[in-house]
mmCIF file of C-alpha atoms in Angstrom:
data_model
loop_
_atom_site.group_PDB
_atom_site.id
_atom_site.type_symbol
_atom_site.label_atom_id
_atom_site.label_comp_id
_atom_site.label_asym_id
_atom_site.label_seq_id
_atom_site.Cartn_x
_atom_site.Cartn_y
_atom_site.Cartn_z
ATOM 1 C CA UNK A 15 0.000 0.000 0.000
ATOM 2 C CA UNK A 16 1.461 3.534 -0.965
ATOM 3 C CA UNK A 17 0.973 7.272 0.869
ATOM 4 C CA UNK A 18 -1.926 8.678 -0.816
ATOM 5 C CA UNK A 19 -3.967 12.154 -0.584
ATOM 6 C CA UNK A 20 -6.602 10.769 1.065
ATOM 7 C CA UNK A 21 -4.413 9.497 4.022
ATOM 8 C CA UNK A 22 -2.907 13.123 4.325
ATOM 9 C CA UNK A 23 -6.490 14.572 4.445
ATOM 10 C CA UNK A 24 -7.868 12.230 7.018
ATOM 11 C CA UNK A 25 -4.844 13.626 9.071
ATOM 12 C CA UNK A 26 -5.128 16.776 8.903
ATOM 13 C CA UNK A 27 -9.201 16.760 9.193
ATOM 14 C CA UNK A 28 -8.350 14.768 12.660
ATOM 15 C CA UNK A 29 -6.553 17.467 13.973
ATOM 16 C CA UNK A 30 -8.140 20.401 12.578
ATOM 17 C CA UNK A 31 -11.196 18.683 14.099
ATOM 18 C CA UNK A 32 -10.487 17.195 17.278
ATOM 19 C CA UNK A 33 -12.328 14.010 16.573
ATOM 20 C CA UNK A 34 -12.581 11.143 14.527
ATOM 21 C CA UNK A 35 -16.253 11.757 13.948
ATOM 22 C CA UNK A 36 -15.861 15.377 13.532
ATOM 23 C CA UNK A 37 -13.270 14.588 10.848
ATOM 24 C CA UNK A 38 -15.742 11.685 9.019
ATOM 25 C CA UNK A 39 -18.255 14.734 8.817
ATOM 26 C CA UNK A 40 -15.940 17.459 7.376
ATOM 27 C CA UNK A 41 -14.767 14.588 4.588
ATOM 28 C CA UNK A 42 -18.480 13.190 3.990
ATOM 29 C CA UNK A 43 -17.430 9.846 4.789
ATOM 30 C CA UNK A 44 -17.477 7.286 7.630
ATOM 31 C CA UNK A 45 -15.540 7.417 10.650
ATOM 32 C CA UNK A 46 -14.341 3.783 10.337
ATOM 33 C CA UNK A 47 -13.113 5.256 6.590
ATOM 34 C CA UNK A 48 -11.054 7.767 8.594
ATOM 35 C CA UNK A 49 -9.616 5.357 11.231
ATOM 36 C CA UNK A 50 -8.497 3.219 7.946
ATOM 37 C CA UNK A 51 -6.571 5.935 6.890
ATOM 38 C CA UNK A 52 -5.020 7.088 9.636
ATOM 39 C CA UNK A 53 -4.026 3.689 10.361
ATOM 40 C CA UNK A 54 -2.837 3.020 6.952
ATOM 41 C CA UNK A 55 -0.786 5.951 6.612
ATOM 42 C CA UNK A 56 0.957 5.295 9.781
ATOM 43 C CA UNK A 57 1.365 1.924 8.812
ATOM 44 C CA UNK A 58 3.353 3.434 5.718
ATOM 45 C CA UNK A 59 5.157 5.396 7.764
ATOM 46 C CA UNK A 60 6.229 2.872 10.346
ATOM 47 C CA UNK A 61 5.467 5.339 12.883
ATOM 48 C CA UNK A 62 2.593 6.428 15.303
ATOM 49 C CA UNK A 63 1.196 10.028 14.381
ATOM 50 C CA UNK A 64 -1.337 10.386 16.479
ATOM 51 C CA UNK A 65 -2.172 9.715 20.397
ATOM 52 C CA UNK A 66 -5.241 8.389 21.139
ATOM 53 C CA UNK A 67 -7.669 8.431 24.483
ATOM 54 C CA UNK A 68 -11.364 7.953 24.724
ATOM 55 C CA UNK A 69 -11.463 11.712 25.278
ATOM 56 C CA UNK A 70 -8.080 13.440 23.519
ATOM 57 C CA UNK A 71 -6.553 13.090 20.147
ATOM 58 C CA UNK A 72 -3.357 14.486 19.776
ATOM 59 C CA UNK A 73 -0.226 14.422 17.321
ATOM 60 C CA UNK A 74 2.971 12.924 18.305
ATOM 61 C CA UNK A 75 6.237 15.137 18.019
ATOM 62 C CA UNK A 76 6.762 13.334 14.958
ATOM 63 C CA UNK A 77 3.013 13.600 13.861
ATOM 64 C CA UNK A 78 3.848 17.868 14.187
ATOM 65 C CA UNK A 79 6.331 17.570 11.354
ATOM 66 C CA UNK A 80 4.508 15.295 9.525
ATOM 67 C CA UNK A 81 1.564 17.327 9.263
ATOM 68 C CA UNK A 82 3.388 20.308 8.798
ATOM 69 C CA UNK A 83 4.501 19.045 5.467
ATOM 70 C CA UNK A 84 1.173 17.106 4.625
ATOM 71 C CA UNK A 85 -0.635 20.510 4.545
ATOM 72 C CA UNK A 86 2.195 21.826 1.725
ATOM 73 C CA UNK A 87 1.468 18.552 -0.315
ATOM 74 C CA UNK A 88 -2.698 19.398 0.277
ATOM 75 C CA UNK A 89 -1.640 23.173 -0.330
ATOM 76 C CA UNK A 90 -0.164 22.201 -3.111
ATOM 77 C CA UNK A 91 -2.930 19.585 -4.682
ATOM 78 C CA UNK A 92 -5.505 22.214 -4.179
ATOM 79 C CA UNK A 93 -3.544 24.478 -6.681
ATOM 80 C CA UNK A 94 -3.113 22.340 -9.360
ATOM 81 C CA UNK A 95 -6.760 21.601 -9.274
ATOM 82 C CA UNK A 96 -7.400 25.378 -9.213
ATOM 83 C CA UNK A 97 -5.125 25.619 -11.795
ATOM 84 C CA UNK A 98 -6.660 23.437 -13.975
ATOM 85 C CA UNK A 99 -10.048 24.009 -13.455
ATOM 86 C CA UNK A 100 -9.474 27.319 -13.993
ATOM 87 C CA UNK A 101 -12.090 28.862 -11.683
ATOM 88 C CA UNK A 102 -12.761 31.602 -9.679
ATOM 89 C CA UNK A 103 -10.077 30.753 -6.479
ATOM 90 C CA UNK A 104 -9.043 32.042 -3.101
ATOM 91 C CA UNK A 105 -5.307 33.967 -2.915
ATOM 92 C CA UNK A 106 -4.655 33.659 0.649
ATOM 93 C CA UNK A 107 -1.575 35.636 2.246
ATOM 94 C CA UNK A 108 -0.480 35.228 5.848
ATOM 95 C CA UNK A 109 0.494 37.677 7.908
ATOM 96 C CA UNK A 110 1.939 37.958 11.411
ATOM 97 C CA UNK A 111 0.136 41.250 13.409
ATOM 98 C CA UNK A 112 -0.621 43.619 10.469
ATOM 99 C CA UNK A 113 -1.438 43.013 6.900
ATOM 100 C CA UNK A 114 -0.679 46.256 4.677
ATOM 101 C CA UNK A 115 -1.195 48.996 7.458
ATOM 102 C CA UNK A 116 -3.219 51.679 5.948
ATOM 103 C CA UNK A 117 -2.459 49.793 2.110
ATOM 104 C CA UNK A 118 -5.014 47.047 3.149
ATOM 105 C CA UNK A 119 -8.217 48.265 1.973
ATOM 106 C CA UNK A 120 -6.463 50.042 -1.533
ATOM 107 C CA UNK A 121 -4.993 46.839 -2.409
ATOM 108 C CA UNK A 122 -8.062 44.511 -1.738
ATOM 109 C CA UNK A 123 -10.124 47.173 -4.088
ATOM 110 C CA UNK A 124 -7.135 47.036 -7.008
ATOM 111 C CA UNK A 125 -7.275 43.724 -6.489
ATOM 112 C CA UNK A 126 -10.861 42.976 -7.279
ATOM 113 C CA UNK A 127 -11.030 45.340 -9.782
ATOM 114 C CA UNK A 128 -7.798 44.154 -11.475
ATOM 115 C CA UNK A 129 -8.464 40.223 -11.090
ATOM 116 C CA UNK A 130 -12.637 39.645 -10.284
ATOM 117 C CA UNK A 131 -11.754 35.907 -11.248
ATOM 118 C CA UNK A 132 -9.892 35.779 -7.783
ATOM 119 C CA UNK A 133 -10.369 36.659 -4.508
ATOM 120 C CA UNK A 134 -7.896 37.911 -1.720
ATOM 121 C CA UNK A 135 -8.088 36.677 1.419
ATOM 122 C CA UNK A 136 -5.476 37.652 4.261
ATOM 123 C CA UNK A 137 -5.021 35.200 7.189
ATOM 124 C CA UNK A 138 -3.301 36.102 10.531
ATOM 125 C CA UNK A 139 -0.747 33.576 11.791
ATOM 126 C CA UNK A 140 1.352 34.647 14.529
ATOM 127 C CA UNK A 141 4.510 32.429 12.468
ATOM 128 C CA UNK A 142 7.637 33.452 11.472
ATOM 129 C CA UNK A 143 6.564 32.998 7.886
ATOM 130 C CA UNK A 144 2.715 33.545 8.886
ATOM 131 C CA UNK A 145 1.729 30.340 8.015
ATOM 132 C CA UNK A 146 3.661 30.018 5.158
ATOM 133 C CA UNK A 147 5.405 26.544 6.062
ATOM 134 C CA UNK A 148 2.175 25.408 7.957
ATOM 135 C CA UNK A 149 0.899 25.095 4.726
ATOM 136 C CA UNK A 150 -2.221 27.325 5.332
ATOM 137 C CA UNK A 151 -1.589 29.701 2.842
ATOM 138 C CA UNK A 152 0.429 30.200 -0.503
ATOM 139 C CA UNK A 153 1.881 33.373 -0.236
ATOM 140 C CA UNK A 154 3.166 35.430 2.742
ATOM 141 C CA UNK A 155 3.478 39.329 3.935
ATOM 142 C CA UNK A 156 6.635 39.530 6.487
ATOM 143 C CA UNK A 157 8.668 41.828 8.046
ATOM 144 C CA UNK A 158 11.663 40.173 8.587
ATOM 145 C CA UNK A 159 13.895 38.058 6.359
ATOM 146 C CA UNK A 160 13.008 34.933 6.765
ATOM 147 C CA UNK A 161 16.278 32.674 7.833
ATOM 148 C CA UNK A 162 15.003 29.342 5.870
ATOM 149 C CA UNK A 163 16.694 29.043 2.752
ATOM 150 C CA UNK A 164 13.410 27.185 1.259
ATOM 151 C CA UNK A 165 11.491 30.308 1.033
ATOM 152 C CA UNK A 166 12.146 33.497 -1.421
ATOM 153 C CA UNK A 167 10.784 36.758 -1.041
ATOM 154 C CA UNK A 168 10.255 39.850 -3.106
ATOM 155 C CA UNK A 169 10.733 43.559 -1.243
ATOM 156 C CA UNK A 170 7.233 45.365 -1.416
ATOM 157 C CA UNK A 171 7.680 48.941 0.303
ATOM 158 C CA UNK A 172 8.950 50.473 3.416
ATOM 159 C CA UNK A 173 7.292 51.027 6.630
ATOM 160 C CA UNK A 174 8.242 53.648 9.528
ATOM 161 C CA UNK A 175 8.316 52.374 13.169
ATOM 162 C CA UNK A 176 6.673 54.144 15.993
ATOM 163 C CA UNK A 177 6.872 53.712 19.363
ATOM 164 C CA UNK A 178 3.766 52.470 21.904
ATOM 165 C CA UNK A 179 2.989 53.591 25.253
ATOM 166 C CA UNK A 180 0.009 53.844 27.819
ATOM 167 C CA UNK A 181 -1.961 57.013 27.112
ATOM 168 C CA UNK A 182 -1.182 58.268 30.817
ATOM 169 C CA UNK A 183 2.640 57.794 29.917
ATOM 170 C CA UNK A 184 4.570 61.270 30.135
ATOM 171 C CA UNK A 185 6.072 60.485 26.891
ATOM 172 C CA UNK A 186 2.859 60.566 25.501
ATOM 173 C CA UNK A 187 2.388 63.809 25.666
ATOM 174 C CA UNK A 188 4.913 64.661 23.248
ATOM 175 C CA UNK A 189 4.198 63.888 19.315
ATOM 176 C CA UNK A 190 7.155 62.620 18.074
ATOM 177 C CA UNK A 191 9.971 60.043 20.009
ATOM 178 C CA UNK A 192 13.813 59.215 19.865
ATOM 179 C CA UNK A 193 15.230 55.724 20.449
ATOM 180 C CA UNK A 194 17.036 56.864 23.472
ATOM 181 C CA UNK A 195 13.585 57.714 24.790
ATOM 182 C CA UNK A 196 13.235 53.850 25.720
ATOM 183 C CA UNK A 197 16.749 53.254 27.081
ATOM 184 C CA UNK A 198 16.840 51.255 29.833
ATOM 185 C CA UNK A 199 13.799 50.748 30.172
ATOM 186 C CA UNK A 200 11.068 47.757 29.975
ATOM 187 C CA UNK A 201 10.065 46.775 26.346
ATOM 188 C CA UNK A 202 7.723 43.899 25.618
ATOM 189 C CA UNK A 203 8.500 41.982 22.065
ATOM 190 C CA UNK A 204 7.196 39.052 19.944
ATOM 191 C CA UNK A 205 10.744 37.052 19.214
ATOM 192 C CA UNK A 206 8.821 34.959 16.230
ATOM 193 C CA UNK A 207 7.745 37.620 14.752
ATOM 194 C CA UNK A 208 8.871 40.919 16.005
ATOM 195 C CA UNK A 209 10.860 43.589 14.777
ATOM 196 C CA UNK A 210 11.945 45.141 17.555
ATOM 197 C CA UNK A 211 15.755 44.040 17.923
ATOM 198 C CA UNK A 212 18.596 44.974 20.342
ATOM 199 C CA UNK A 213 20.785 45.847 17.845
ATOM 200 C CA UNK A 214 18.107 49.593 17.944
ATOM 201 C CA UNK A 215 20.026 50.939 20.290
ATOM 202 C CA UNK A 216 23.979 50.865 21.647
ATOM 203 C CA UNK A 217 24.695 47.947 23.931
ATOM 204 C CA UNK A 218 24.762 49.887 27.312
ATOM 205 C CA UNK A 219 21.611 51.813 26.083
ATOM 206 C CA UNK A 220 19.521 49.125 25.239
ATOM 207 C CA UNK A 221 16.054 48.363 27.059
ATOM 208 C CA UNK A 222 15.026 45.414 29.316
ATOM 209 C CA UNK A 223 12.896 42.910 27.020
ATOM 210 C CA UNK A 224 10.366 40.722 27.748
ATOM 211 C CA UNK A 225 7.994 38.072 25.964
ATOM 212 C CA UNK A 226 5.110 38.107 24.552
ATOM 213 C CA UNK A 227 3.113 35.715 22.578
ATOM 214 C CA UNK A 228 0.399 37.747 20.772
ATOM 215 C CA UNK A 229 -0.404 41.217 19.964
ATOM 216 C CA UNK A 230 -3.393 41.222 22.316
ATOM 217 C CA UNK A 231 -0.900 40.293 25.137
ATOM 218 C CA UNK A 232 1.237 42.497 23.848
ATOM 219 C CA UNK A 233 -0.850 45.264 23.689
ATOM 220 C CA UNK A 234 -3.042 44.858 27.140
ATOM 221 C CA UNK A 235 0.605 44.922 28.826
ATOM 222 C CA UNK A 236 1.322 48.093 27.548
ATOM 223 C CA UNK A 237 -1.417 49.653 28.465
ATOM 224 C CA UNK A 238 -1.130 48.637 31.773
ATOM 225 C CA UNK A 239 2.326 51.259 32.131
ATOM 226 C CA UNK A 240 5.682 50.800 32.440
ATOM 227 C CA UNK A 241 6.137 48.573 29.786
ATOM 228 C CA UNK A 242 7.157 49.894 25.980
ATOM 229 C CA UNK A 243 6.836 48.350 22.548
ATOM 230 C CA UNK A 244 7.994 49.505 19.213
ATOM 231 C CA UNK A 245 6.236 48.408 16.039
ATOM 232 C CA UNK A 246 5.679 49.329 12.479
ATOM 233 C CA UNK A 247 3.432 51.565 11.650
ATOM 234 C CA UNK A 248 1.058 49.171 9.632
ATOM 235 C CA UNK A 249 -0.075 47.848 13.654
ATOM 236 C CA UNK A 250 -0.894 51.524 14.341
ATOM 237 C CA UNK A 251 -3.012 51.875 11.533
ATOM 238 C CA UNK A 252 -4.734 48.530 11.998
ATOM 239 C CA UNK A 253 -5.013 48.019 15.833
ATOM 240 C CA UNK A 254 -5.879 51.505 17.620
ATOM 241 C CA UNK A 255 -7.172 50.731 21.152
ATOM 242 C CA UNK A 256 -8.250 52.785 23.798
ATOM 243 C CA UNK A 257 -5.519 53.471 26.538
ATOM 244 C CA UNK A 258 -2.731 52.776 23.812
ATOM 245 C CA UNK A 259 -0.860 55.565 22.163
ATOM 246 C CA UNK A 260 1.407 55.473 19.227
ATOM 247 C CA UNK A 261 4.202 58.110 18.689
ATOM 248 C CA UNK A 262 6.298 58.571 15.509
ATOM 249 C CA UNK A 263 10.310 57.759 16.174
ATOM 250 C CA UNK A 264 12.282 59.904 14.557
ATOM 251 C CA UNK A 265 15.374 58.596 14.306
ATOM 252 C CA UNK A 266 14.471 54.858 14.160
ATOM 253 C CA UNK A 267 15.175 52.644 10.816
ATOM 254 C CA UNK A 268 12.344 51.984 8.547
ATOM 255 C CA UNK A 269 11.152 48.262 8.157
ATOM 256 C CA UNK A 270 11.207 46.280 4.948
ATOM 257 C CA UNK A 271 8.303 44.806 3.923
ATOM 258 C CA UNK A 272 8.426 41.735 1.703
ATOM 259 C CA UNK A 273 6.633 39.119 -0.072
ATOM 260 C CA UNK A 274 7.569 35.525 0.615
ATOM 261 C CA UNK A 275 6.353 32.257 -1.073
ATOM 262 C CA UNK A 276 7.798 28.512 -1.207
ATOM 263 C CA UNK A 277 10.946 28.434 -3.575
ATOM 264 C CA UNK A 278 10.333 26.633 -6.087
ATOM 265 C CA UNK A 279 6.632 26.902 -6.190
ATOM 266 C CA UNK A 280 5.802 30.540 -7.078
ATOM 267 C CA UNK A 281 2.171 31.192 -7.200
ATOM 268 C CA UNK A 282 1.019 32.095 -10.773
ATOM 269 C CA UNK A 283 -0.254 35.240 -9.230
ATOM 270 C CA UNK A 284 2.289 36.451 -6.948
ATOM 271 C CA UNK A 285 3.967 38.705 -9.362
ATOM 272 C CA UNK A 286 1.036 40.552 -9.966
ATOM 273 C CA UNK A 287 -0.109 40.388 -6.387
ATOM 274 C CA UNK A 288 3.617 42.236 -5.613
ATOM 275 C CA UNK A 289 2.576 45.140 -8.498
ATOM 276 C CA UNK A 290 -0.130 46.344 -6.940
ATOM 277 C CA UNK A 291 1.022 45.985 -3.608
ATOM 278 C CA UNK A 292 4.021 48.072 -4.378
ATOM 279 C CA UNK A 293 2.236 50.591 -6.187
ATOM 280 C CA UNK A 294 0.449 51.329 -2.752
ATOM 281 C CA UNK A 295 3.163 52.091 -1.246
ATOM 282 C CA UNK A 296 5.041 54.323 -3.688
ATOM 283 C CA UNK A 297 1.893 56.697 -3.639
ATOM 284 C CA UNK A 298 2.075 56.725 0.221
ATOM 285 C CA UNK A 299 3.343 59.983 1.256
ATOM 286 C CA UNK A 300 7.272 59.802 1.518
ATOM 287 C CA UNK A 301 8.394 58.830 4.750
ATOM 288 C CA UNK A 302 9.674 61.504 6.730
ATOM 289 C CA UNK A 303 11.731 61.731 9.819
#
């Protein structure tokens, strides 16, 4: 018996799921047809991808990686029938916190205008390629360079970074920041997927950081005082909230923003998803300091 797509689906509709049954529902078939494919693929495998209890159904460590790459293979399948059907089809783009900033709402009306055959969908994924290498959606927006050599990227536009502070904060009061504002002191950062480095200010001048896992924790922390963030603009534009108050930094580098897909496997439309995109931003006002 070889791997087949069905065995991959049955896998993934487990854990997307949570159940057996659940999963025999979502692929309109029995749940004895699932069980036989879950145990035939990890018959194939020689391995045991999933843990099983009357009440739990989990994925092994080596189940994780498994599935990670059984979602590019389904990714993958789902293109080529897209492709060949040639239908009207989702474009889904990850992104980490912020889509496009203030760009968002220009590009999804080029878009549709420009391509009515497709539509753009944007997916948050708090990843360091926002879901890119989950498999959960084909193209990416980032704002770092992504370290894995399996992924290429394309530079869209430039984004200024601004600072984040509690209303009530003294340094609120003023409208634009410095760097050296935030010396020493506490600043709360996303290492997956954050932009906020050391390397912003000189080594004895740098702040105190701290974790955070999402930008609602990250946010709600700030708010309560005494604790900093810097960001790109793009989460200013696209996450105001009361209590929170974003000031410009003047002297702070801008961030790239790029466009990242699998190498090897460029979307058909990524080139012209990049266009208009880019076009955005070089009718943004220039970025001043």
């Amino acid at each position: 018996m070889s791997l087949e797509i069905r065995h991959l689906r049955a896998l993934a509709a487990v854990v997307d799921t949570g159940t057996f049954t659940d999963a025999a529902i979502e692929l309109h078939c029995s749940q004895a047809a699932v069980s036989r494919a879950i145990l035939a693929l990890e018959t194939q495998l020689g391995t045991q991808l999933l843990s099983r209890s009357t009440r739990h159904v989990a994925l092994t460590p080596l189940g994780e990686r498994v599935l990670t790459r059984a979602r590019r293979v389904l990714l993958e399948v789902r293109l080529i029938t897209e492709e060949v059907a040639e239908t009207t089809r989702e474009v889904r783009v990850g992104y980490a916190w912020s889509t496009l900033g203030a760009h968002t709402g220009a590009v999804q009306r080029t878009w549709r205008a420009q391509h009515p055959e497709s539509h753009l969908v944007f997916r948050q994924s708090n990843t360091a390629t926002a879901g890119l290498l989950d498999g959960e959606v084909e193209l990416a927006v980032l704002r770092t360079v992504p370290r894995d050599p399996r992924i290429e990227t394309v530079r869209l536009g430039e984004e200024r970074r601004v600072a984040v502070l509690a209303n009530d904060d003294p340094l609120a009061r003023r409208r634009a920041l410095l760097l050296d504002d935030f010396a020493g002191k506490t600043m709360a950062v996303d290492a997956r997927t954050g932009t906020t480095v050391s390397s912003l200010w000189p080594a004895e001048r740098a702040p105190v950081f701290i974790p955070t896992s999402s930008l609602d924790e990250w946010l709600t922390l700030i708010a309560d005082g005494d604790v900093y963030g810097v960001t790109s603009e793009a989460t200013a534009a696209q996450h105001p909230r009361p209590g929170i108050a974003y000031r410009p930094l003047r002297d702070a580098p801008t961030i790239e923003v790029r466009l990242a897909w699998w190498r090897g496997a460029k979307p058909a439309v990524a080139d012209a998803l990049a266009q208009v995109i880019i076009a955005a931003y070089d009718e943004a006002p220039q970025l001043t300091r």
